[in-house]
mmCIF file of C-alpha atoms in Angstrom:
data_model
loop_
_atom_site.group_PDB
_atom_site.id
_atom_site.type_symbol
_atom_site.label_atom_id
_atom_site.label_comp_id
_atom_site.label_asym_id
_atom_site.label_seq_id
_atom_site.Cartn_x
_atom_site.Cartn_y
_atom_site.Cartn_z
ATOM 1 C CA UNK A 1 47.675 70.367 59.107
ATOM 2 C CA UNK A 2 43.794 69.682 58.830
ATOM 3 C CA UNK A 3 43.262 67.352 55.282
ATOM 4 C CA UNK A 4 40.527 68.830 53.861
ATOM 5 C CA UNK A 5 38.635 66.297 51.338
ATOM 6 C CA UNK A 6 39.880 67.654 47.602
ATOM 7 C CA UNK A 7 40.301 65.847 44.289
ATOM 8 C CA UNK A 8 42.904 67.688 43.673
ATOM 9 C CA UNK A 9 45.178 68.136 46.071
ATOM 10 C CA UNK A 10 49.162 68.017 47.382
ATOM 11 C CA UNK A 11 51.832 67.842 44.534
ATOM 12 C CA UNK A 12 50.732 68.813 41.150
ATOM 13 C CA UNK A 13 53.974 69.914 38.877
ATOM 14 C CA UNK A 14 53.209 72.354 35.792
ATOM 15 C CA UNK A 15 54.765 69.564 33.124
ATOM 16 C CA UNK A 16 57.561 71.403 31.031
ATOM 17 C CA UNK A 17 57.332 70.224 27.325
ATOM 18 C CA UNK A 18 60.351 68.467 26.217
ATOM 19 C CA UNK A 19 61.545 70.035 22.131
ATOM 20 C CA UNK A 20 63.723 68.193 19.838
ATOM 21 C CA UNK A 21 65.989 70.607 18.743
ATOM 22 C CA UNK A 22 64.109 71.553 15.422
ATOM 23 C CA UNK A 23 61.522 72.234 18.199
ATOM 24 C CA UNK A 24 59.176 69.281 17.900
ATOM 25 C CA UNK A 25 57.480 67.960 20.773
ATOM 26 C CA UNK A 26 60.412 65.184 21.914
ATOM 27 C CA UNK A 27 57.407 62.673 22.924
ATOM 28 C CA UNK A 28 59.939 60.028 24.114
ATOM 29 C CA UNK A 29 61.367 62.623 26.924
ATOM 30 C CA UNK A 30 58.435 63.966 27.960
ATOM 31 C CA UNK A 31 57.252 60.094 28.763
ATOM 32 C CA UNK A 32 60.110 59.493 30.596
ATOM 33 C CA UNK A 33 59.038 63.022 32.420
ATOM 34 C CA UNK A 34 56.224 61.590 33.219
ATOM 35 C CA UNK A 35 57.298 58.434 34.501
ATOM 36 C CA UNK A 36 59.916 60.833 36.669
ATOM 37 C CA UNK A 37 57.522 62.472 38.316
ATOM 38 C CA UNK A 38 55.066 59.883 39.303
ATOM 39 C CA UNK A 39 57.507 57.651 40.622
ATOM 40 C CA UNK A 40 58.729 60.795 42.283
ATOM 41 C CA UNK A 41 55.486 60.409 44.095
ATOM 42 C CA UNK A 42 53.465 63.681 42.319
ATOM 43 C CA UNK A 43 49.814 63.516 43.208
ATOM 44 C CA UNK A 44 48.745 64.912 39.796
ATOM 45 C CA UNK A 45 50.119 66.375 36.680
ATOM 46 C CA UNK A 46 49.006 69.877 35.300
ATOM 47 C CA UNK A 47 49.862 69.588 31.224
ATOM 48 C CA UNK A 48 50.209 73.036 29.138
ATOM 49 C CA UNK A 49 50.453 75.291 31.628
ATOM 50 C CA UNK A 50 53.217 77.696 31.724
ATOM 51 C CA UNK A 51 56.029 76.217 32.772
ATOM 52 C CA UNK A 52 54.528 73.774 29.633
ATOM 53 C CA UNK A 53 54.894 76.600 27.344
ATOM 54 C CA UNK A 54 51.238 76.300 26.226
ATOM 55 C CA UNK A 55 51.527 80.210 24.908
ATOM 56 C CA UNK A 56 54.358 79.180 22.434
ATOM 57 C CA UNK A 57 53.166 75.594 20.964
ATOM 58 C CA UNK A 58 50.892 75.472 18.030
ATOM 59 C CA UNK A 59 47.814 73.861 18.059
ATOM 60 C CA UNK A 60 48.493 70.676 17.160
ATOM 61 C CA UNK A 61 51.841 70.814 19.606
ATOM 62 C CA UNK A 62 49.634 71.461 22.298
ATOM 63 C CA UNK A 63 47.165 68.573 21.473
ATOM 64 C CA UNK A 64 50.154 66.020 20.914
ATOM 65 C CA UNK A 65 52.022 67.093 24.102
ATOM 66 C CA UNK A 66 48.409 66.737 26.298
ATOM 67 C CA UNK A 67 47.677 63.250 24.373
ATOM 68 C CA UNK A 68 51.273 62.106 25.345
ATOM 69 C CA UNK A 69 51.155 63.385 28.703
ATOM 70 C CA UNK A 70 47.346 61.308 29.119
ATOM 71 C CA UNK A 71 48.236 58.177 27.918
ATOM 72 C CA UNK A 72 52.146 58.108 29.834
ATOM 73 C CA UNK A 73 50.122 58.923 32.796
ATOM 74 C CA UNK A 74 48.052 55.783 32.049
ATOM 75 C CA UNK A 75 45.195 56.849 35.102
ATOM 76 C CA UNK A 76 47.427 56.297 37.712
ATOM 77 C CA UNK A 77 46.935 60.222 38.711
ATOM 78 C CA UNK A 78 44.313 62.709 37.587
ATOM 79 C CA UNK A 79 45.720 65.037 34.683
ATOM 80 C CA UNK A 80 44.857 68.460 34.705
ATOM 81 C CA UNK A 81 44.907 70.857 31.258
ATOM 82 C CA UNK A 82 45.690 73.837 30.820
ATOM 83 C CA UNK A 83 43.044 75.266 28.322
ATOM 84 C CA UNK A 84 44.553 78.581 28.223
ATOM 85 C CA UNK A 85 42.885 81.282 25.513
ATOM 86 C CA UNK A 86 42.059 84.477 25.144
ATOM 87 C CA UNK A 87 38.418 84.042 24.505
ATOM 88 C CA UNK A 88 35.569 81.775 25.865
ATOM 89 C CA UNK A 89 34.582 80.665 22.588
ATOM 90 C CA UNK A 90 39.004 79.604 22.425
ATOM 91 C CA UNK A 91 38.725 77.960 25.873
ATOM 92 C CA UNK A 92 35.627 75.949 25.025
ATOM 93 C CA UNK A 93 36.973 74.387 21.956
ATOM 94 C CA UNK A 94 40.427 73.412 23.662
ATOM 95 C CA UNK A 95 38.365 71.567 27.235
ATOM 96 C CA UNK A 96 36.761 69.134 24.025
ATOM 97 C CA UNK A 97 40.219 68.696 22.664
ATOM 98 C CA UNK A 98 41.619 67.811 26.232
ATOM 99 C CA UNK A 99 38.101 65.826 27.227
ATOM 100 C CA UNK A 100 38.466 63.677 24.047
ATOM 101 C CA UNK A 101 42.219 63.385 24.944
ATOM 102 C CA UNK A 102 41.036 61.713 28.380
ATOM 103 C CA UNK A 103 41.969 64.709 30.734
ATOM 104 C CA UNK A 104 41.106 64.783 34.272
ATOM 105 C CA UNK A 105 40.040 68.530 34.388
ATOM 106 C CA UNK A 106 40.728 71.628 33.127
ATOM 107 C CA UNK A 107 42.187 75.318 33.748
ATOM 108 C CA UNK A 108 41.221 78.624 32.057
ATOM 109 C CA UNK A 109 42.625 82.025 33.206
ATOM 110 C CA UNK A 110 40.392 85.050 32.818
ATOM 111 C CA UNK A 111 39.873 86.054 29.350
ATOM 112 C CA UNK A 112 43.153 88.292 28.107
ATOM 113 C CA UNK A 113 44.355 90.288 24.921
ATOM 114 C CA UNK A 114 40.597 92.035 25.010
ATOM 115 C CA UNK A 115 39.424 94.493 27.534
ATOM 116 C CA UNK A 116 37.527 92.499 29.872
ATOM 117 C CA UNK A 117 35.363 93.851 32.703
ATOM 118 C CA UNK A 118 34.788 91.779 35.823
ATOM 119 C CA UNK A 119 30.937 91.052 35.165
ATOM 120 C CA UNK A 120 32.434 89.532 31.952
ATOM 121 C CA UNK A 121 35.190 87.016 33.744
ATOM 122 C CA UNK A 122 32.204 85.861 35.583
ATOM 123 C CA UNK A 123 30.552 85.451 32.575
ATOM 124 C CA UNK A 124 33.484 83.662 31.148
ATOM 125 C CA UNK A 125 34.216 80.988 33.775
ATOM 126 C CA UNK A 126 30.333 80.034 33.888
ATOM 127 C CA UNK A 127 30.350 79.487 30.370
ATOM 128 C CA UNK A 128 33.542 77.326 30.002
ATOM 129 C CA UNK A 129 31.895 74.747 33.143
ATOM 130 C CA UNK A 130 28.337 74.340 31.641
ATOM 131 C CA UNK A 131 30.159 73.532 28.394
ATOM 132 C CA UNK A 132 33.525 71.880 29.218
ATOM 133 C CA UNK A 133 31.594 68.353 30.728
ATOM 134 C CA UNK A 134 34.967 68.235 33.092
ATOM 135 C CA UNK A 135 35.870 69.802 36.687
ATOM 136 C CA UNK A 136 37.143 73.381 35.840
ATOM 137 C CA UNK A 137 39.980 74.997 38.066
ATOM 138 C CA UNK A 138 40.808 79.221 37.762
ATOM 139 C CA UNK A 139 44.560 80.198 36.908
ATOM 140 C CA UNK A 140 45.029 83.419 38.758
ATOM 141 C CA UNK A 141 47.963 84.828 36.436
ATOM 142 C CA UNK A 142 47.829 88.377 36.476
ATOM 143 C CA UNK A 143 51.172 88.675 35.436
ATOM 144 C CA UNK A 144 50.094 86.765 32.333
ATOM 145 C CA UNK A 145 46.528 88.131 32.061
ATOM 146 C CA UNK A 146 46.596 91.513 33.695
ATOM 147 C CA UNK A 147 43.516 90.500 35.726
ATOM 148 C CA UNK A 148 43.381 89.964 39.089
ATOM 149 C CA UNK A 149 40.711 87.618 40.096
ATOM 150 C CA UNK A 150 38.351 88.730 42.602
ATOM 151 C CA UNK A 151 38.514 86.266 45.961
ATOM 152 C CA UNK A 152 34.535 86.830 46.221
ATOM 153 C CA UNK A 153 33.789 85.822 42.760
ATOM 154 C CA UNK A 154 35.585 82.898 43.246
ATOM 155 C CA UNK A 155 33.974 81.378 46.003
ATOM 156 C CA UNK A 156 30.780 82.123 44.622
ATOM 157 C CA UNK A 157 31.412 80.039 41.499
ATOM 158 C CA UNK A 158 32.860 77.546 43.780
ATOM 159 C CA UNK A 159 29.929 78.154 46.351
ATOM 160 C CA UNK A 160 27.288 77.577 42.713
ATOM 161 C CA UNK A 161 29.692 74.000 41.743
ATOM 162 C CA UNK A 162 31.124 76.071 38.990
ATOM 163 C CA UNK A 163 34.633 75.877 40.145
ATOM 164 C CA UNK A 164 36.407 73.009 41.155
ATOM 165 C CA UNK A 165 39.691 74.699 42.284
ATOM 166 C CA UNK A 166 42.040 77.787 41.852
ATOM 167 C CA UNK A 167 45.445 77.500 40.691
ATOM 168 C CA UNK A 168 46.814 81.079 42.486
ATOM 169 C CA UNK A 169 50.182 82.566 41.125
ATOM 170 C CA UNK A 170 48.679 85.962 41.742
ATOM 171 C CA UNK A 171 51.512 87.055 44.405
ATOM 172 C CA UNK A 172 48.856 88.265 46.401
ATOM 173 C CA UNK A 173 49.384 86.155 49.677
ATOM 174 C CA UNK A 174 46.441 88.225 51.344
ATOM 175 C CA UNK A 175 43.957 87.702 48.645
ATOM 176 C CA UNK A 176 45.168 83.848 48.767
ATOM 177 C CA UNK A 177 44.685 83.783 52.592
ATOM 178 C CA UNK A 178 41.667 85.215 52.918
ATOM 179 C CA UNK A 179 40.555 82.477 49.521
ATOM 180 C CA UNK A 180 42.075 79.631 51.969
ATOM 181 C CA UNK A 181 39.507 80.941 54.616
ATOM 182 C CA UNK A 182 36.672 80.496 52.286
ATOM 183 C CA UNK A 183 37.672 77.447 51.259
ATOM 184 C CA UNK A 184 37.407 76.160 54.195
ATOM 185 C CA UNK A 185 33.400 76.178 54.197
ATOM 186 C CA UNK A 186 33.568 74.591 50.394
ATOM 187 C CA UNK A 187 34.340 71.133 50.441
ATOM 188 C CA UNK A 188 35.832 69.410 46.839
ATOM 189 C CA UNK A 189 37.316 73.130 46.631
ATOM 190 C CA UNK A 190 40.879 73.056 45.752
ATOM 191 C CA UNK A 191 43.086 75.835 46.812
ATOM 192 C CA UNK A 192 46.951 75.205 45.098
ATOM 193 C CA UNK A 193 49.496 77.611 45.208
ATOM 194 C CA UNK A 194 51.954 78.183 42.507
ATOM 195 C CA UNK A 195 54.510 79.740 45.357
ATOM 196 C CA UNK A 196 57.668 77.137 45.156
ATOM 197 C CA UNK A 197 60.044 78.927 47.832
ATOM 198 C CA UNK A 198 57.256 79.120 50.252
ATOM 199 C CA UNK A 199 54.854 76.420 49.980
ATOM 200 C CA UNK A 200 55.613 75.158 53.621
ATOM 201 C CA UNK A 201 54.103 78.980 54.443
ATOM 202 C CA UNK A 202 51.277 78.500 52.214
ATOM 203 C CA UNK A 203 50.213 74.985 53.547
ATOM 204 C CA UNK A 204 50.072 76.389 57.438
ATOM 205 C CA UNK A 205 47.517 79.351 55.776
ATOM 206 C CA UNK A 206 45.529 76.728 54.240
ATOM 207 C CA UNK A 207 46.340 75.792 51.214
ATOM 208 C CA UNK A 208 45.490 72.420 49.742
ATOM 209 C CA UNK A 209 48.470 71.967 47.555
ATOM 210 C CA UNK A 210 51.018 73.167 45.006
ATOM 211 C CA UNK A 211 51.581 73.406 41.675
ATOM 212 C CA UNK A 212 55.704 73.867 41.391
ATOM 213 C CA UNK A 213 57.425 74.268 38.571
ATOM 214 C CA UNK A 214 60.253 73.129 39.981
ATOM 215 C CA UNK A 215 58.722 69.921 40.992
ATOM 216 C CA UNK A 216 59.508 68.761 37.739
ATOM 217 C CA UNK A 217 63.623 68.921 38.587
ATOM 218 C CA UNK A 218 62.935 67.417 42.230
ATOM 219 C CA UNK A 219 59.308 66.226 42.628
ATOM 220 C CA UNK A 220 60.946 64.249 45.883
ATOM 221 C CA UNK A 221 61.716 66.730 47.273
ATOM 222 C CA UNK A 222 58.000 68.501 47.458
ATOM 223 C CA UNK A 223 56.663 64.766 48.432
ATOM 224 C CA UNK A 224 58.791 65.186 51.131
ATOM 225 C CA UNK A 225 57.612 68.348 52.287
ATOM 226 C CA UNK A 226 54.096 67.878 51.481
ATOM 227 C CA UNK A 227 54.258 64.362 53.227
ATOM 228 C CA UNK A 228 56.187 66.123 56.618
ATOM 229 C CA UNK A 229 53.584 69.046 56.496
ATOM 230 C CA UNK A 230 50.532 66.450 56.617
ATOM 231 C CA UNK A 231 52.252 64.625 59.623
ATOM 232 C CA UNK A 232 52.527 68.131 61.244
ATOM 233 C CA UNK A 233 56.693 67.804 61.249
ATOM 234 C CA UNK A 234 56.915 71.297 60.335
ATOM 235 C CA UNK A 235 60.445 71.809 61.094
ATOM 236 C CA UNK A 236 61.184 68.830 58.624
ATOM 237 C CA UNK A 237 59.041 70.943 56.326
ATOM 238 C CA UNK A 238 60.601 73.631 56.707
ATOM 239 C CA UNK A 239 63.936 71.934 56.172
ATOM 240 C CA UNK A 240 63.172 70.640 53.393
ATOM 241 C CA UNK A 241 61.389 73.828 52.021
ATOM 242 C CA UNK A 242 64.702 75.618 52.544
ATOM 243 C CA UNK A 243 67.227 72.955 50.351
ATOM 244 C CA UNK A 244 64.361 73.559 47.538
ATOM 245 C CA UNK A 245 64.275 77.243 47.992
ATOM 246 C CA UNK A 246 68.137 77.155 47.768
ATOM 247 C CA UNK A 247 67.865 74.534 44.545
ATOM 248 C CA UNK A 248 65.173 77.483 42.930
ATOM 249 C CA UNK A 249 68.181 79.897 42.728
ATOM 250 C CA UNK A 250 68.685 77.682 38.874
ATOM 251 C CA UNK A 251 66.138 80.141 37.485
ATOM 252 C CA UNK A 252 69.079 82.990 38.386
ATOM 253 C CA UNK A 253 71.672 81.832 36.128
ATOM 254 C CA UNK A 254 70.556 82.814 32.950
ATOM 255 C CA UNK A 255 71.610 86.438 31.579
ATOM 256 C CA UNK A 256 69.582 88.983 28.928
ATOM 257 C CA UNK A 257 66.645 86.975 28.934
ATOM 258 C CA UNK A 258 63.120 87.196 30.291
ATOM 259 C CA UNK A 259 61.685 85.546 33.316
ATOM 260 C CA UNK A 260 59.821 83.181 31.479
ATOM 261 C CA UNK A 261 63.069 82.004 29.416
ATOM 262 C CA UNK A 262 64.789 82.018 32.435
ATOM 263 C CA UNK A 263 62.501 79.676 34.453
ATOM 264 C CA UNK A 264 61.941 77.543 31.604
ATOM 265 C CA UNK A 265 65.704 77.292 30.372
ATOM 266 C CA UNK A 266 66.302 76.567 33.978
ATOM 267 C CA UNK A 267 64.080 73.870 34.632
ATOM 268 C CA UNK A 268 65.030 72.084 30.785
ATOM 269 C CA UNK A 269 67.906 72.295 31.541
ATOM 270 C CA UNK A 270 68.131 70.890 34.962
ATOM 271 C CA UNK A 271 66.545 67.676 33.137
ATOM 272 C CA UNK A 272 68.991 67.250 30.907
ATOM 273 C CA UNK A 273 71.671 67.218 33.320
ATOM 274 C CA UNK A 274 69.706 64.673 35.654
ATOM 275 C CA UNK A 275 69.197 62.403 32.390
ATOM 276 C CA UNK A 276 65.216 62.806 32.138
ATOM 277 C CA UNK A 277 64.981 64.864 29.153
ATOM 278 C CA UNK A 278 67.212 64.410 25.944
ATOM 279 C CA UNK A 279 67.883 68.466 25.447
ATOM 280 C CA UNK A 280 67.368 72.105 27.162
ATOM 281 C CA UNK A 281 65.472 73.387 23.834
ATOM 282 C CA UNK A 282 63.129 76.067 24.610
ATOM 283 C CA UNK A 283 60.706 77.585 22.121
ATOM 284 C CA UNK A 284 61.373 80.637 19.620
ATOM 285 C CA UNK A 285 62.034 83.606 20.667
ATOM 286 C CA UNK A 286 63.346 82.272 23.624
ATOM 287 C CA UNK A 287 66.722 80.555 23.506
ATOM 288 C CA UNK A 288 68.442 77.314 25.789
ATOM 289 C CA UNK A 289 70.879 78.296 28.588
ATOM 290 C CA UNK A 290 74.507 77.861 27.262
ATOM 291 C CA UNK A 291 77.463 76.385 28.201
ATOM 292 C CA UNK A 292 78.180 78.530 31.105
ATOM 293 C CA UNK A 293 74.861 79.100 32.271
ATOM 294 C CA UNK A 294 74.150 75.328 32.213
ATOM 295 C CA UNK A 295 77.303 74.747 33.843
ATOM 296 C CA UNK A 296 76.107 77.161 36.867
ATOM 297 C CA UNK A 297 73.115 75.169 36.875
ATOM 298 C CA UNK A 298 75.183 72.233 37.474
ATOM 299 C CA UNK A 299 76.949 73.409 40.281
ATOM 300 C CA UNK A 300 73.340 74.284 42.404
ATOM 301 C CA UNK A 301 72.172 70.617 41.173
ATOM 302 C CA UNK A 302 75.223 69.192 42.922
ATOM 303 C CA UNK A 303 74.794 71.411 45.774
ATOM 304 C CA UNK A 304 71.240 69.900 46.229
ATOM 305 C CA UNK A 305 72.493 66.687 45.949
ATOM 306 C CA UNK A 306 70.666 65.620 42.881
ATOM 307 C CA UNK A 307 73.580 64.820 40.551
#
């Protein structure tokens, strides 16, 4: 694969936030997360996203969890924070929290909760870079956001410097192709995909990196991939891609419960079993996996080969 010249590029996990179980941030865990991941060779961390469950902390959870992600991180990769609101004025305020906190660079998703027209997320994302002072990357969440961003408004903010990067989970793999392709002419653009089963795919039509959530349970594993891909060993990467595809099937185990509980419980609890985190505690409404749902999680963990 061609390396194209990006700050932020290759493995960038969404950092889960580690709870006591009275739901505090559990600071000491999510250092030792930290520590996990860059010695599991992570090329950046991405704090309060959604696998950081930035949508349930409160405000001062959020701002603890980004200060202790910061200072474990200690500069030895660029940290990237989520600033994710449902207005401008919202997003503003939290890029000087996380630019005071030291942060790298920040994300914003389109504007949600209000009707927003597309002139208007325009609007939006030019606002949040003259004002944030730090390199601002686009969450494409429409899952999250119900917005689609539009592949030609993005590479004209990039095009105009006002985008540093897009984080895609849109599902759209045309959309994100055709965004590689553009890309391409718009170097310091970062293209990262938030595709985990299919990354190996996503690297061949351009992308620049990933942003995993289950690179927090084996961030080896990606820096194994990601490292094959770059030496063009694709059938290494695609090895590789498969054991973490089959690893992904965690997120399957829990019953009556969202996706987003699901996914989260999954990846807690995965943790805790591999001795990173101290507990699978999720945030209200959701609730941990149980006995028997951690113990199926168990079984694919041993499967992998990572207990």
């Amino acid at each position: 694969m061609t390396i194209r010249q990006t700050r932020f590029t290759g493995v960038v996990p969404p950092v889960v936030t580690p709870l006591t179980a009275d739901g505090e941030i559990d600071t000491a865990s999510l250092e030792r997360l930290v520590g996990f991941l860059i010695e599991g060779g992570v090329d950046g961390l991405f704090a309060l996203g959604s696998s950081g469950e930035t949508a349930y902390l409160t405000e001062s959870g959020r701002t603890r969890a980004l200060e202790v992600v910061v200072k474990a991180a200690g500069g030895q990769v660029p940290v990237i924070a989520g600033c994710i609101e449902t207005t401008t004025a919202r997003v503003v305020e939290r890029a000087a929290i996380a630019r005071g906190l030291g942060a790298d660079a920040v994300v914003a998703t389109a504007p949600f909760y209000t009707r927003t027209h597309p002139v208007e997320i325009e609007r939006h994302f030019r606002q949040i870079a003259a004002e944030a002072e730090l390199p601002l990357l686009a969450y494409d969440i429409p899952v999250c956001v119900h917005s689609k961003l539009d592949t030609g408004m993005l590479l004209q903010l990039a095009a105009d410097g006002v985008l540093a990067g897009v984080k895609d989970s849109s599902g759209d793999d045309p959309a994100f192709r055709y965004l590689c392709l553009g890309a391409a002419e718009l170097p310091g653009f970062s293209v990262l995909t938030g595709h985990e089963v299919v990354f190996d795919a996503m690297l061949l039509g351009g992308a620049d990196g990933v942003v995993p959530g289950l690179g927090n349970v084996d961030p080896h594993g990606y820096r194994r991939l990601m490292d094959a891909a770059r030496e063009g060993d694709w059938a290494t990467a695609r090895r590789e891609q498969d054991r973490l595809a089959e690893l992904f099937r965690i997120v399957t185990v829990a019953r009556d419960t969202s996706g987003t509980a699901a996914g989260l419980g999954a990846f807690k609890t995965a943790l805790m079993l591999r001795g990173v985190i101290a507990t699978n505690a999720v945030s209200a409404p959701m609730a941990a996996l149980d006995a028997d749902e951690t113990a199926g999680v168990r079984r694919i963990l041993d499967t992998a080969g990572l207990l």
